[in-house]
PDB file of C-alpha atoms in Angstrom:
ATOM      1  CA  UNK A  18      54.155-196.597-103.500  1.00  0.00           C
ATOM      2  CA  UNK A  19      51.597-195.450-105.844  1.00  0.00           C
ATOM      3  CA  UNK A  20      49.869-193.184-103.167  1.00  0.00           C
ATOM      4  CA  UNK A  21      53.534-191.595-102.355  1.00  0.00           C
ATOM      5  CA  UNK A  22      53.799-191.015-105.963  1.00  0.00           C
ATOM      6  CA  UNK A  23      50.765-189.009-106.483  1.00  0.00           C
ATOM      7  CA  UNK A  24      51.217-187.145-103.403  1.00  0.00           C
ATOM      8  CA  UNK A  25      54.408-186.238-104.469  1.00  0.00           C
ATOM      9  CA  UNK A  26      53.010-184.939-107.886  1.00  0.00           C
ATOM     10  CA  UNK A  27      50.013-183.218-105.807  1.00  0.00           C
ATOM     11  CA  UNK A  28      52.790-181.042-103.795  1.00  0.00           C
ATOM     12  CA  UNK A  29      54.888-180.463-106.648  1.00  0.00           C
ATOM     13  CA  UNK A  30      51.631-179.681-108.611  1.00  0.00           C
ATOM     14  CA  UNK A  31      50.623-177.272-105.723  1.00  0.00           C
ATOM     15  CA  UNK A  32      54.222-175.148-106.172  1.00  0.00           C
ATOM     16  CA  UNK A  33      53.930-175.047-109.481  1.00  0.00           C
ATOM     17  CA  UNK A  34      50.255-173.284-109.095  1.00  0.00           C
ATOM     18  CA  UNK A  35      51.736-171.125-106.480  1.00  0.00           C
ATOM     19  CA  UNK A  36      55.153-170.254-107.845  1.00  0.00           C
ATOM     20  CA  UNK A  37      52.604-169.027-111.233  1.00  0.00           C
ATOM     21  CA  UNK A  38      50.275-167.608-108.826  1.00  0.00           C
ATOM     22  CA  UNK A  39      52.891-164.924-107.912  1.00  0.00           C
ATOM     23  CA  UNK A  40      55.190-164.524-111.401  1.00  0.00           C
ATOM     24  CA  UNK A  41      51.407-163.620-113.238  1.00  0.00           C
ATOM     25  CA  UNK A  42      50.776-161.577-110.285  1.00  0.00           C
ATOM     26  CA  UNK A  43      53.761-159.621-110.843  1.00  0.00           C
ATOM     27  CA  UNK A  44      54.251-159.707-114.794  1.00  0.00           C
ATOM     28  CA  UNK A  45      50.837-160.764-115.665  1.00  0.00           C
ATOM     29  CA  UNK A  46      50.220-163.146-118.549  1.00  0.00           C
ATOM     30  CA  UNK A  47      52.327-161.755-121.296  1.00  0.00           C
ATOM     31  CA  UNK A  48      55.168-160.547-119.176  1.00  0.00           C
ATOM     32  CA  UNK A  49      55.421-163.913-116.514  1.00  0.00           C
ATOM     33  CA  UNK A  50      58.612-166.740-118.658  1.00  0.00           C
ATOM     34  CA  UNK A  51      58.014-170.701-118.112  1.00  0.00           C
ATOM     35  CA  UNK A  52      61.196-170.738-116.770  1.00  0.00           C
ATOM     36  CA  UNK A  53      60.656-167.899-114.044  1.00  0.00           C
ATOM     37  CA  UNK A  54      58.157-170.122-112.916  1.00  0.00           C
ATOM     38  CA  UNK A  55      59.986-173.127-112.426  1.00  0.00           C
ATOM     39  CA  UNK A  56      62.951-171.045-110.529  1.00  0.00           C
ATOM     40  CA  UNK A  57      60.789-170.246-108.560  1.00  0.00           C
ATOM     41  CA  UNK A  58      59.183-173.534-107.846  1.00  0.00           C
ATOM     42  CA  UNK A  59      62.347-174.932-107.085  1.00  0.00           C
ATOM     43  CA  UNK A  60      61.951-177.600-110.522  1.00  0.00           C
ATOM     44  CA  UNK A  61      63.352-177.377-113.728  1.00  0.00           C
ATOM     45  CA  UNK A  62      61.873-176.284-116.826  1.00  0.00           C
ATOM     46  CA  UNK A  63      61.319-179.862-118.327  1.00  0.00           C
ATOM     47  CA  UNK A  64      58.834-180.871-114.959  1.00  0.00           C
ATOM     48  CA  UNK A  65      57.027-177.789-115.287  1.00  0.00           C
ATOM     49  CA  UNK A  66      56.262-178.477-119.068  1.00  0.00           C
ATOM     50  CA  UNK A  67      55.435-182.159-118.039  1.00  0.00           C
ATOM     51  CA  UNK A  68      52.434-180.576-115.388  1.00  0.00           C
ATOM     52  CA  UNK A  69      51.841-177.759-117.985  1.00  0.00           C
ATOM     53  CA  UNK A  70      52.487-177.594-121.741  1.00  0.00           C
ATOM     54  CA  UNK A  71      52.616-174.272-122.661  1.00  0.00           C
ATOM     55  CA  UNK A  72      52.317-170.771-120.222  1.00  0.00           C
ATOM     56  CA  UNK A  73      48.683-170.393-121.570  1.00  0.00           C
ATOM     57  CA  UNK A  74      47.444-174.007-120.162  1.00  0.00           C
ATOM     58  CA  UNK A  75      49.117-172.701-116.848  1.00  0.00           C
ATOM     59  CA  UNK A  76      47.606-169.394-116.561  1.00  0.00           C
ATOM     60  CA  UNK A  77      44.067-170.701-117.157  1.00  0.00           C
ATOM     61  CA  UNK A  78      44.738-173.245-114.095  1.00  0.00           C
ATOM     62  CA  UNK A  79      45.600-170.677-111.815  1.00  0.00           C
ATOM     63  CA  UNK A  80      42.995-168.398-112.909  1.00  0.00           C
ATOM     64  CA  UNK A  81      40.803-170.896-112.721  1.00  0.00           C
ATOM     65  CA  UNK A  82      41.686-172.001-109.267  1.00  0.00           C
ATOM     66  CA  UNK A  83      41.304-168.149-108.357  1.00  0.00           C
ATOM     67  CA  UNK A  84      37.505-167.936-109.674  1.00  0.00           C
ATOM     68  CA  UNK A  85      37.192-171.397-107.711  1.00  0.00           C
ATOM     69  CA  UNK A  86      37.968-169.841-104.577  1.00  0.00           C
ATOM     70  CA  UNK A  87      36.141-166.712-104.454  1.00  0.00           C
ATOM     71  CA  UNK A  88      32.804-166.815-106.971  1.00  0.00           C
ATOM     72  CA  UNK A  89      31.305-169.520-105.119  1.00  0.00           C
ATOM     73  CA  UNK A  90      31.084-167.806-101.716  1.00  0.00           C
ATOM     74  CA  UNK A  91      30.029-164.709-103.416  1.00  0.00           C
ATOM     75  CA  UNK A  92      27.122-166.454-105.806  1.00  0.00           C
ATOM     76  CA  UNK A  93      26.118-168.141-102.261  1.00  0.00           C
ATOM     77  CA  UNK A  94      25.702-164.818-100.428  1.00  0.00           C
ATOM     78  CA  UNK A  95      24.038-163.286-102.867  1.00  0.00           C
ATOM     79  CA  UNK A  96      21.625-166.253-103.485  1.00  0.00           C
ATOM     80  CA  UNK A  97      20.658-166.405 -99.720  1.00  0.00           C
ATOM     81  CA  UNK A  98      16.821-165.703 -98.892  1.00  0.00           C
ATOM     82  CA  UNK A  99      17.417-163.214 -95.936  1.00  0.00           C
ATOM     83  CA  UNK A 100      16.530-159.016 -96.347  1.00  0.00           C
ATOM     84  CA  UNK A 101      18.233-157.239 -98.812  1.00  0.00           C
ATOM     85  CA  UNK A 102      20.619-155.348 -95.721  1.00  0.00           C
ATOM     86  CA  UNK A 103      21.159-157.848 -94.171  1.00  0.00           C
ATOM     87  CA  UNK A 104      23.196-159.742 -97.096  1.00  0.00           C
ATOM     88  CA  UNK A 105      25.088-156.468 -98.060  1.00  0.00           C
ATOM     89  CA  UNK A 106      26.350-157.154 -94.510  1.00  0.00           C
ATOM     90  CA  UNK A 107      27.096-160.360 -94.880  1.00  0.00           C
ATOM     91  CA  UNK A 108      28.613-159.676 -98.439  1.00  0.00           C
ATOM     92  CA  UNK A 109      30.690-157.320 -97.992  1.00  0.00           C
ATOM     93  CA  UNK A 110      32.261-159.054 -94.379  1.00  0.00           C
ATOM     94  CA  UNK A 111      33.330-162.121 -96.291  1.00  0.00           C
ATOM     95  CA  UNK A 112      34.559-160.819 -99.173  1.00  0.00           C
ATOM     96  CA  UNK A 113      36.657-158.693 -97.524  1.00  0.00           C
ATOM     97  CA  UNK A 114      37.704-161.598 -95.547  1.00  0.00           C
ATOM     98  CA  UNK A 115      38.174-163.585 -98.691  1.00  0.00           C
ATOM     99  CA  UNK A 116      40.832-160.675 -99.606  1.00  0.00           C
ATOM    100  CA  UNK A 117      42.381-160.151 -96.793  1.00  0.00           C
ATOM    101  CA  UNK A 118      43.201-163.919 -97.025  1.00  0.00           C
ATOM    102  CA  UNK A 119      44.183-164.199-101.116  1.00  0.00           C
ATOM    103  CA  UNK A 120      45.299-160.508-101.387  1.00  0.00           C
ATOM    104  CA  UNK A 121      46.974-161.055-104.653  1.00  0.00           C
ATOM    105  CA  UNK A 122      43.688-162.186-106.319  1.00  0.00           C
ATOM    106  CA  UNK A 123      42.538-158.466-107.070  1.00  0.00           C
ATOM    107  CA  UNK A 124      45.640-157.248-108.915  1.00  0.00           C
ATOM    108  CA  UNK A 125      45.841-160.627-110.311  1.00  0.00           C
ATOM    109  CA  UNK A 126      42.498-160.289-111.756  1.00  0.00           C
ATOM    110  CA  UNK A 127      42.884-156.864-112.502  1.00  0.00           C
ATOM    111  CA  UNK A 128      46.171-156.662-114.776  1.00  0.00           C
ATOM    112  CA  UNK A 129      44.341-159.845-116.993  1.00  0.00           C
ATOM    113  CA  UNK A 130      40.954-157.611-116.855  1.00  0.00           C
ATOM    114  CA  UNK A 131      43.434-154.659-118.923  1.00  0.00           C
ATOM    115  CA  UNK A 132      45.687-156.494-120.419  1.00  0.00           C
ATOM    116  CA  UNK A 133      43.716-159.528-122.152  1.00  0.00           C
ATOM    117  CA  UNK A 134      40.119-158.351-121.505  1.00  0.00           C
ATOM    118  CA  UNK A 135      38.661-160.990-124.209  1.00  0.00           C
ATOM    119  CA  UNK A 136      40.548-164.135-122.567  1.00  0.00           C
ATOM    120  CA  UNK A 137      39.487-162.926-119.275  1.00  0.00           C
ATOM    121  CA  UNK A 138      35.698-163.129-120.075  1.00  0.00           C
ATOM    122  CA  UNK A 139      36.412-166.314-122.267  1.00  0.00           C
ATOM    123  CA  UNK A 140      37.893-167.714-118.713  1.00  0.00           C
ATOM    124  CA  UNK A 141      35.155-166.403-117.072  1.00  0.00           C
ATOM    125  CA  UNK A 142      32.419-168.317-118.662  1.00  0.00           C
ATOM    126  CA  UNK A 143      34.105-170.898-119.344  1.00  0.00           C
ATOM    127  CA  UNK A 144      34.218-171.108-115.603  1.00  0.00           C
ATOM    128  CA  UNK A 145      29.547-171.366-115.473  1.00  0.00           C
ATOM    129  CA  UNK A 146      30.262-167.629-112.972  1.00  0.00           C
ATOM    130  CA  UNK A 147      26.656-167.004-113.319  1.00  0.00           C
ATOM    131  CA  UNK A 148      24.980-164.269-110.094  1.00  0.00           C
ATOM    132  CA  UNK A 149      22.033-165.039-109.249  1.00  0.00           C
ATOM    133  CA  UNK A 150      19.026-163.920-110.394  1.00  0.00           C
ATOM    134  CA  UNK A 151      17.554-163.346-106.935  1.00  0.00           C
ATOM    135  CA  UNK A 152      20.048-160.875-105.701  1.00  0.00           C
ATOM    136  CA  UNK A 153      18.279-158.863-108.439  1.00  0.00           C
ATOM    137  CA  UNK A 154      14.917-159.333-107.938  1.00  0.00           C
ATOM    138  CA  UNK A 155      15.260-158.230-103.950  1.00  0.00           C
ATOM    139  CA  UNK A 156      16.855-155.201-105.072  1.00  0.00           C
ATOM    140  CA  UNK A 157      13.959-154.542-107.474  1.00  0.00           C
ATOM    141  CA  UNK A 158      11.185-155.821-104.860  1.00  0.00           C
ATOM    142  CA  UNK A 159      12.978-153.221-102.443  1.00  0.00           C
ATOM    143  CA  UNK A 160      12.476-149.961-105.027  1.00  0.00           C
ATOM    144  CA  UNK A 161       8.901-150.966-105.351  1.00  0.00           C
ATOM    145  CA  UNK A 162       8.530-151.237-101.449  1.00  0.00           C
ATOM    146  CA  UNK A 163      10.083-147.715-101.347  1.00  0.00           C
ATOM    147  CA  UNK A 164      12.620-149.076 -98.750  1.00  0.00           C
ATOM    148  CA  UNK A 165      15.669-148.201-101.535  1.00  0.00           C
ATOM    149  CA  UNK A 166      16.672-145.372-104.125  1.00  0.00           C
ATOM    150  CA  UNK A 167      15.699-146.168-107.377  1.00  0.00           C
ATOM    151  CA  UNK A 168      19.468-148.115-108.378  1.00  0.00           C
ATOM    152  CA  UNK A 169      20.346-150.810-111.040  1.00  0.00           C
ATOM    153  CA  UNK A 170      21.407-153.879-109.357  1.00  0.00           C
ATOM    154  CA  UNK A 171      24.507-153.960-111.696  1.00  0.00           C
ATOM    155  CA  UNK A 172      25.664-150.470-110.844  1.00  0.00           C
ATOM    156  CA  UNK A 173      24.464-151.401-106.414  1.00  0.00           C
ATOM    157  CA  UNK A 174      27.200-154.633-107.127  1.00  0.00           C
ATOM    158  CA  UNK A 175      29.516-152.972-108.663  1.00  0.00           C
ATOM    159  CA  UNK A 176      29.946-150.501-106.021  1.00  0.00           C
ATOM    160  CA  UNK A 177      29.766-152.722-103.089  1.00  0.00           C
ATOM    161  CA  UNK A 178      32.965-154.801-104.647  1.00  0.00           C
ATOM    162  CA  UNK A 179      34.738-151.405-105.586  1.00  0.00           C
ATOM    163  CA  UNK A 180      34.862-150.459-101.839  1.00  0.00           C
ATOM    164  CA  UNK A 181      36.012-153.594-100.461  1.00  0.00           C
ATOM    165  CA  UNK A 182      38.329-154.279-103.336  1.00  0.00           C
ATOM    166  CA  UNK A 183      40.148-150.868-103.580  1.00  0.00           C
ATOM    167  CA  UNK A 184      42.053-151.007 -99.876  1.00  0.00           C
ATOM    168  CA  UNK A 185      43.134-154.402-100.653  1.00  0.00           C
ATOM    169  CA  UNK A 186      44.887-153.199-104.551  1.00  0.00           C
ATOM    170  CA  UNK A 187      45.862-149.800-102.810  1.00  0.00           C
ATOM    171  CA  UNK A 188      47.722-150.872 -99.783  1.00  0.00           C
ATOM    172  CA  UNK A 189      50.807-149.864-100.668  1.00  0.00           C
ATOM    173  CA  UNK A 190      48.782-146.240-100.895  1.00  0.00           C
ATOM    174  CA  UNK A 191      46.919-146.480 -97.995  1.00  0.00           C
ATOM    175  CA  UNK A 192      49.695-147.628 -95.767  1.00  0.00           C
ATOM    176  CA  UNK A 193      51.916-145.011 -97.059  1.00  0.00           C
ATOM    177  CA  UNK A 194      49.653-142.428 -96.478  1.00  0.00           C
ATOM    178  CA  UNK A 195      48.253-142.930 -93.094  1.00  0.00           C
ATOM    179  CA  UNK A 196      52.163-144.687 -92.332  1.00  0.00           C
ATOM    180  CA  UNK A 197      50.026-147.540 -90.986  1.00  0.00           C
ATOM    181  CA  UNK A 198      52.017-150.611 -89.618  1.00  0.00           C
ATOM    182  CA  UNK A 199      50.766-154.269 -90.794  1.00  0.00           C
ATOM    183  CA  UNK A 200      48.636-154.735 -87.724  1.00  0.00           C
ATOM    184  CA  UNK A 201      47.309-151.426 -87.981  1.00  0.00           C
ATOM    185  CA  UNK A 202      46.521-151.438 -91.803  1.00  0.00           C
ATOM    186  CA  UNK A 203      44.632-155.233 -91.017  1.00  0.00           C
ATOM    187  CA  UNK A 204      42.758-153.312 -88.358  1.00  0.00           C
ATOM    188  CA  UNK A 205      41.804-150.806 -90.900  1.00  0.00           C
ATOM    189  CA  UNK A 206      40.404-153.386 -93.209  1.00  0.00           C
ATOM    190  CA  UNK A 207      38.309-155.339 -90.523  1.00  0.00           C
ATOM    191  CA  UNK A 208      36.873-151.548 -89.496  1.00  0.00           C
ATOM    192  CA  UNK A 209      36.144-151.790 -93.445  1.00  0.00           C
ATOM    193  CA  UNK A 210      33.819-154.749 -92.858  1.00  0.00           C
ATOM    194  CA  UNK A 211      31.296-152.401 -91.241  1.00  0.00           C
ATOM    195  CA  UNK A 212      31.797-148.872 -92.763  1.00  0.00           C
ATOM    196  CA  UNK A 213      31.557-149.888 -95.881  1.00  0.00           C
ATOM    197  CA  UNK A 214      27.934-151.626 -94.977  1.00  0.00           C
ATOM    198  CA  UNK A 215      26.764-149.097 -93.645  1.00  0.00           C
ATOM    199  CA  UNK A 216      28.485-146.210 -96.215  1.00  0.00           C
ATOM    200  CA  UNK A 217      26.017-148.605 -98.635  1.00  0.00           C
ATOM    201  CA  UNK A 218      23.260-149.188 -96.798  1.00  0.00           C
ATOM    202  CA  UNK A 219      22.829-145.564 -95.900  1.00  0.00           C
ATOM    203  CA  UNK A 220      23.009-144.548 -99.572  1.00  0.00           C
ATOM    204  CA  UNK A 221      20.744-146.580-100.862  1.00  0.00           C
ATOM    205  CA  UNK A 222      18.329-146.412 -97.849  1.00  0.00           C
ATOM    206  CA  UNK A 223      15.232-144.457 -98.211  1.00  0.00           C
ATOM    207  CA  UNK A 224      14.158-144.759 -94.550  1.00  0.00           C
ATOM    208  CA  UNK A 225      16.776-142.333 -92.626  1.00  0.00           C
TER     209      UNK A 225
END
């Protein structure tokens, strides 16, 4: 009986998180009701506050679940001990796979990054996201090798998660323009995988 009862509260725990998951997507933090949230997870306002006391506790779950997800893999990739090209490669394949699996966690991240820049960082660190300190130095070790354009590693990250991110925030855009179907617009983003490697790669690289 007990195990029933905690699996129950584990699913109904798991719509609340999703039912918030899409209401902050939408509205974001300031704009998303408690009791949106609970229509949409199918409870009533009283169980949600019994999971959740206030919209604040809630938000930091979900964002927190978010940075769970995705960080990880990235601080991972960037801490492997392979050549600098090589990891762009690898970088820039899985998170784009990462999106193309959680699409809402851009804009989710996004409308918090304009709307409540402070909390977002608080959240941030609060969450130990920390990159790694190697992904750095092989970017420096390659300028000094003359293998790459003289780049700060900031600015090289920065751009390699503006490229994948941007199809993934724009698709409304991009399928509108191009008048893409779903299959064709996910074939877009897995051609993504590569030209954006190599778009990087190529203009960073110092031997042509």
């Amino acid at each position: 009986m007990v195990s029933q009862n905690k699996q129950r509260e584990a699913g109904t725990e798991a719509k609340i998180l999703n039912a918030a998951r899409k209401i902050f997507q939408i509205k974001g933090l300031a704009g998303a009701r408690m009791q949106e949230i609970a229509d949409e997870a199918g409870i009533n306002k009283a169980m949600l506050h019994y999971y959740y006391r206030n919209k604040d506790q809630l938000f930091q779950a979900v964002f927190s679940e978010a940075v769970g997800r995705i960080f990880p893999i990235i601080v991972q990739i960037l801490s492997y001990e392979i050549p600098l090209f090589d990891k762009i490669r690898i970088f820039v394949k899985e998170y784009i796979g990462i999106l193309k699996e959680n699409p809402y966690l851009p804009g989710f991240v996004l409308n918090e990054i304009t709307q409540h820049p402070d909390k977002f960082m608080e959240l941030f660190f609060d969450n130990g996201i920390e990159f790694p300190k190697i992904f750095y130095d092989d970017i420096n070790k390659a300028i000094e090798k003359g293998e790459i354009i003289e780049i700060e590693p900031l600015m090289l990250l920065v751009n390699i998660i503006a490229l994948c991110v941007f199809p993934i925030v724009a698709k409304p855009v991009v399928k509108g323009i191009y008048n893409l179907t779903e299959d064709e617009y996910n074939t877009f983003l897995e051609k993504r995988e590569y030209e954006v490697a190599d778009f990087i790669i190529n203009s960073i690289s110092l031997k042509k």
